[in-house]
Short mmCIF file of C-alpha atoms and ligand atoms in Angstrom, two decimals:
data_model
loop_
_atom_site.label_atom_id
_atom_site.label_comp_id
_atom_site.label_asym_id
_atom_site.label_seq_id
_atom_site.Cartn_x
_atom_site.Cartn_y
_atom_site.Cartn_z
CA MET X 1 -20.78 -37.97 8.29
CA THR X 2 -18.21 -35.16 8.27
CA GLU X 3 -14.62 -36.24 8.89
CA THR X 4 -12.43 -34.09 11.16
CA PRO X 5 -9.36 -33.03 9.19
CA GLU X 6 -5.90 -33.69 10.64
CA LEU X 7 -3.74 -30.76 11.85
CA LYS X 8 -1.01 -30.38 9.22
CA ALA X 9 0.24 -26.82 9.75
CA VAL X 10 0.26 -23.94 12.21
CA LEU X 11 0.25 -20.54 10.49
CA PHE X 12 1.88 -17.93 12.72
CA ASP X 13 1.37 -14.22 12.37
CA LEU X 14 4.62 -12.35 13.13
CA ASP X 15 4.11 -8.87 14.62
CA GLY X 16 2.51 -9.29 18.06
CA VAL X 17 2.66 -13.11 18.02
CA LEU X 18 6.35 -14.03 17.65
CA VAL X 19 7.86 -10.59 18.42
CA ASP X 20 6.42 -7.45 19.98
CA THR X 21 6.94 -5.03 17.10
CA SER X 22 3.43 -3.55 17.42
CA GLU X 23 4.79 -0.77 19.62
CA LEU X 24 7.46 0.03 16.99
CA HIS X 25 4.96 0.16 14.11
CA ALA X 26 2.65 2.40 16.18
CA SER X 27 5.41 4.73 17.29
CA ALA X 28 6.84 5.09 13.75
CA TRP X 29 3.34 5.89 12.40
CA ALA X 30 2.64 8.39 15.18
CA GLN X 31 5.94 10.22 14.53
CA MET X 32 5.20 10.35 10.82
CA ALA X 33 1.61 11.61 11.31
CA ARG X 34 2.69 14.36 13.72
CA SER X 35 5.46 15.45 11.36
CA VAL X 36 2.79 16.45 8.81
CA GLY X 37 0.49 18.10 11.40
CA ALA X 38 -1.95 15.20 11.78
CA THR X 39 -3.05 13.74 15.13
CA PRO X 40 -2.83 9.96 15.17
CA PRO X 41 -5.63 8.11 17.01
CA ALA X 42 -4.86 7.37 20.67
CA ASP X 43 -5.34 3.63 20.07
CA ILE X 44 -3.27 3.55 16.86
CA LYS X 45 -1.34 0.50 18.14
CA ASP X 46 -4.49 -1.65 18.13
CA GLN X 47 -5.96 -0.05 15.00
CA VAL X 48 -2.98 -0.92 12.80
CA ARG X 49 -2.50 -4.47 14.14
CA GLY X 50 -2.40 -6.75 11.10
CA ILE X 51 -3.30 -3.92 8.70
CA SER X 52 -1.23 -3.40 5.53
CA ARG X 53 1.14 -0.44 5.21
CA MET X 54 -1.02 1.78 2.99
CA GLU X 55 -4.21 1.07 4.98
CA SER X 56 -2.29 1.81 8.21
CA LEU X 57 -1.18 5.14 6.73
CA LYS X 58 -4.85 6.15 6.28
CA ILE X 59 -5.54 5.23 9.92
CA ALA X 60 -2.51 7.24 11.12
CA LEU X 61 -3.58 10.36 9.20
CA GLY X 62 -7.34 10.12 9.85
CA GLU X 63 -9.32 12.85 8.09
CA ASP X 64 -6.08 14.59 7.15
CA VAL X 65 -5.49 11.93 4.52
CA SER X 66 -7.52 14.00 2.03
CA ARG X 67 -4.94 16.83 2.19
CA PHE X 68 -2.31 14.73 0.42
CA SER X 69 -1.64 13.55 -3.13
CA GLU X 70 -0.90 9.89 -3.95
CA ALA X 71 2.77 10.76 -4.37
CA GLU X 72 2.87 12.45 -0.96
CA LEU X 73 1.15 9.44 0.65
CA ASP X 74 3.71 7.10 -0.94
CA GLU X 75 6.54 9.30 0.36
CA MET X 76 5.07 9.28 3.90
CA ALA X 77 4.70 5.48 3.87
CA ALA X 78 8.33 5.18 2.73
CA ARG X 79 9.46 7.58 5.47
CA LYS X 80 7.58 5.61 8.15
CA ASN X 81 9.11 2.41 6.81
CA ALA X 82 12.64 3.83 6.94
CA ARG X 83 12.07 4.79 10.58
CA TYR X 84 10.61 1.34 11.35
CA LEU X 85 13.62 -0.36 9.73
CA GLU X 86 15.95 1.70 11.94
CA MET X 87 14.00 0.52 14.98
CA VAL X 88 14.04 -3.19 14.09
CA GLN X 89 17.82 -3.13 13.68
CA ASP X 90 18.01 -3.41 17.47
CA LEU X 91 16.04 -6.71 17.61
CA THR X 92 17.89 -9.79 18.87
CA SER X 93 16.97 -13.38 19.73
CA ASP X 94 15.97 -12.09 23.18
CA ASP X 95 12.97 -10.46 21.49
CA LEU X 96 11.41 -13.78 20.45
CA LEU X 97 8.25 -13.89 22.57
CA PRO X 98 8.01 -16.43 25.43
CA GLY X 99 7.06 -19.97 24.47
CA ALA X 100 7.75 -19.61 20.73
CA GLY X 101 11.02 -21.60 20.64
CA GLU X 102 9.62 -24.47 22.76
CA LEU X 103 6.43 -24.59 20.66
CA PHE X 104 8.46 -24.74 17.42
CA ASP X 105 10.50 -27.65 18.81
CA ASP X 106 7.34 -29.50 19.85
CA LEU X 107 5.60 -28.94 16.49
CA ASP X 108 8.73 -30.17 14.66
CA ALA X 109 8.78 -33.32 16.81
CA ALA X 110 5.05 -33.87 16.14
CA GLY X 111 5.51 -33.46 12.36
CA VAL X 112 3.28 -30.36 12.16
CA LYS X 113 4.51 -27.75 9.64
CA ILE X 114 5.41 -24.28 10.90
CA VAL X 115 4.42 -21.50 8.49
CA LEU X 116 4.75 -17.72 8.71
CA CYS X 117 1.80 -15.65 7.45
CA SER X 118 2.53 -11.96 8.00
CA ALA X 119 1.07 -8.81 6.45
CA SER X 120 4.52 -7.21 6.64
CA LYS X 121 6.91 -6.63 3.75
CA ASN X 122 9.65 -6.50 6.41
CA ALA X 123 8.88 -9.97 7.78
CA LYS X 124 12.11 -11.59 6.53
CA THR X 125 14.25 -8.78 8.01
CA VAL X 126 12.52 -9.15 11.38
CA LEU X 127 12.85 -12.97 11.32
CA GLU X 128 16.59 -12.58 10.72
CA GLY X 129 16.84 -10.07 13.57
CA ILE X 130 15.30 -12.50 16.04
CA GLY X 131 17.19 -15.45 14.56
CA ILE X 132 14.33 -17.74 13.50
CA SER X 133 14.38 -17.57 9.67
CA ASP X 134 15.25 -21.27 9.41
CA ARG X 135 12.31 -22.49 11.52
CA PHE X 136 9.65 -22.17 8.81
CA ALA X 137 8.54 -24.67 6.18
CA ALA X 138 7.14 -21.68 4.24
CA ILE X 139 6.95 -17.91 4.52
CA ALA X 140 4.04 -15.84 3.22
CA ASP X 141 4.57 -12.11 3.81
CA GLY X 142 3.57 -8.66 2.58
CA HIS X 143 4.74 -9.63 -0.91
CA SER X 144 2.46 -12.70 -1.05
CA TYR X 145 -1.00 -11.15 -1.17
CA GLU X 146 -3.14 -8.68 -3.12
CA ARG X 147 -5.82 -8.08 -0.51
CA GLY X 148 -4.63 -7.56 3.08
CA LYS X 149 -6.29 -8.81 6.26
CA PRO X 150 -9.29 -8.97 6.97
CA HIS X 151 -9.11 -10.88 3.65
CA ALA X 152 -7.68 -14.38 3.98
CA ASP X 153 -5.25 -14.17 1.02
CA VAL X 154 -1.99 -14.33 3.03
CA PHE X 155 -3.23 -17.39 4.98
CA TRP X 156 -4.38 -19.14 1.81
CA ALA X 157 -0.94 -18.41 0.29
CA GLY X 158 0.87 -19.90 3.32
CA ALA X 159 -1.36 -23.01 3.46
CA ARG X 160 -0.92 -23.58 -0.28
CA MET X 161 2.89 -23.40 0.07
CA VAL X 162 2.84 -26.49 2.33
CA GLY X 163 0.02 -28.30 0.52
CA ALA X 164 -2.50 -27.96 3.36
CA GLU X 165 -6.22 -27.18 3.13
CA PRO X 166 -7.49 -24.33 5.35
CA ALA X 167 -9.33 -26.77 7.64
CA GLU X 168 -6.03 -28.63 8.16
CA CYS X 169 -4.42 -25.50 9.70
CA ILE X 170 -4.57 -23.34 12.82
CA VAL X 171 -3.90 -19.61 12.46
CA VAL X 172 -2.32 -17.83 15.47
CA GLU X 173 -3.11 -14.10 15.48
CA ASP X 174 -3.06 -11.04 17.76
CA ALA X 175 -5.13 -8.84 15.42
CA ALA X 176 -8.91 -8.59 15.11
CA ALA X 177 -8.51 -8.30 11.32
CA GLY X 178 -6.34 -11.43 11.31
CA ILE X 179 -8.92 -13.50 13.21
CA THR X 180 -11.66 -12.28 10.85
CA ALA X 181 -9.47 -13.27 7.88
CA ALA X 182 -8.79 -16.72 9.35
CA LEU X 183 -12.47 -17.39 10.06
CA ASP X 184 -13.58 -16.20 6.62
CA GLY X 185 -10.81 -18.25 5.02
CA GLY X 186 -11.98 -21.49 6.64
CA PHE X 187 -9.16 -21.86 9.20
CA VAL X 188 -9.27 -22.65 12.90
CA ALA X 189 -8.54 -19.27 14.52
CA LEU X 190 -6.48 -19.00 17.72
CA GLY X 191 -6.38 -15.50 19.23
CA MET X 192 -3.38 -14.47 21.32
CA GLY X 193 -3.68 -11.75 24.00
CA HIS X 194 -6.17 -8.84 23.76
CA PRO X 195 -9.41 -10.70 24.67
CA GLU X 196 -11.30 -7.40 24.19
CA LEU X 197 -10.30 -7.39 20.49
CA LEU X 198 -10.38 -11.12 19.78
CA ALA X 199 -13.70 -12.39 21.16
CA HIS X 200 -14.53 -13.79 17.71
CA SER X 201 -11.60 -16.31 17.87
CA HIS X 202 -12.37 -20.04 18.10
CA HIS X 203 -10.04 -20.16 21.11
CA LEU X 204 -8.04 -17.58 23.11
CA ILE X 205 -4.62 -17.84 24.77
CA ASN X 206 -2.54 -15.31 26.71
CA ASP X 207 0.74 -16.23 25.05
CA LEU X 208 2.49 -19.14 23.33
CA ARG X 209 3.43 -20.76 26.65
CA ASP X 210 -0.26 -21.73 26.94
CA VAL X 211 -0.07 -24.30 24.11
CA ASP X 212 1.97 -27.24 22.82
CA ALA X 213 1.54 -29.59 19.86
CA ALA X 214 -0.90 -31.83 21.77
CA SER X 215 -3.16 -28.98 22.95
CA LEU X 216 -3.12 -27.41 19.47
CA ARG X 217 -4.26 -30.77 18.06
CA ASP X 218 -7.12 -30.79 20.61
CA ILE X 219 -8.16 -27.20 19.81
CA HIS X 220 -7.98 -27.99 16.10
CA ALA X 221 -10.02 -31.20 16.48
CA LYS X 222 -12.73 -29.29 18.33
CA HIS X 223 -13.29 -26.71 15.58
CA ALA X 224 -11.96 -28.13 12.32
CA ALA X 225 -15.04 -30.13 11.35
CA ILE X 226 -17.07 -26.92 11.30
CA CYS X 227 -14.43 -25.16 9.16
CA ASN X 228 -14.38 -28.15 6.83
CA ARG X 229 -18.18 -28.05 6.41
CA ARG X 230 -18.04 -24.29 5.78
CA ASN X 231 -15.40 -24.96 3.11
CA GLY X 232 -17.90 -27.22 1.36
CA ASN X 233 -16.25 -30.58 2.23
CA ASP X 234 -19.14 -32.56 3.66
CA GLY X 235 -17.33 -35.88 3.74
C1 BG6 A 301 1.54 -6.26 10.23
C2 BG6 A 301 1.52 -5.28 11.37
O1 BG6 A 301 2.13 -7.47 10.63
O2 BG6 A 301 2.27 -5.75 9.12
C3 BG6 A 301 0.97 -3.94 10.91
O3 BG6 A 301 0.72 -5.80 12.42
C4 BG6 A 301 1.79 -3.46 9.71
O4 BG6 A 301 1.02 -3.02 11.95
C5 BG6 A 301 1.74 -4.52 8.59
O5 BG6 A 301 1.24 -2.23 9.21
C6 BG6 A 301 2.52 -4.12 7.35
O6 BG6 A 301 3.88 -4.01 7.71
P1 BG6 A 301 5.03 -3.40 6.80
O7 BG6 A 301 6.28 -3.77 7.56
O8 BG6 A 301 4.94 -4.08 5.46
O9 BG6 A 301 4.79 -1.95 6.69
MG1 MG A 302 0.03 -9.30 14.38
#
């Protein structure tokens, strides 16, 4: 008989889950692409959700990417990042998305670890801006992985930091690539917002006000046995 693993940790994505920086990333990419005569895709905001900086650059430039040398691409990524960093300077604790603070308090009280798993190299700067750096038992960010989402590396890194197996964690994500990564990595995958992008999630919520520690335990219990079997732990 397969045992259902206990919920030990919740792995939160940052951009689009704890703070709405997706608009800022998209706008900084669009400005950069237009400045070199490229036309960014109309849905760039959704296309770059969860996607690493250099992969996002290719999306922003589209076919025009072939016009540029590696050095020019690096310079454009750096220029977009400088613009993005200017934008995030204005973030304050008011930008923490609804329900996040209450959920953190409830998870703390329930003894469930809170972990950040973000694709962004700017994650620590953004966490400081919104005043929640001290809420995490561990932080895995854009410096913690080789292969970006849809690979599971950043989630495996975060789970490892708190000594949890994938099937003992829930991932909370707003990006299609993030949900794919969580599923492939053997995690329970909770999609937030964007039902049209996240139909492959184990469970969908509108925002963090929809869950607390007890309901996350229920969602986890419903799906974790399957993740555990997929991870090769047949009990
Ligand atoms: C993700 C964002 O969290 O981080 C992406 O959803 C972004 O849009 C990626 O491209 C990498 O971010 P950064 O800050 O390292 O360029
Ligand atoms: Mg995100």
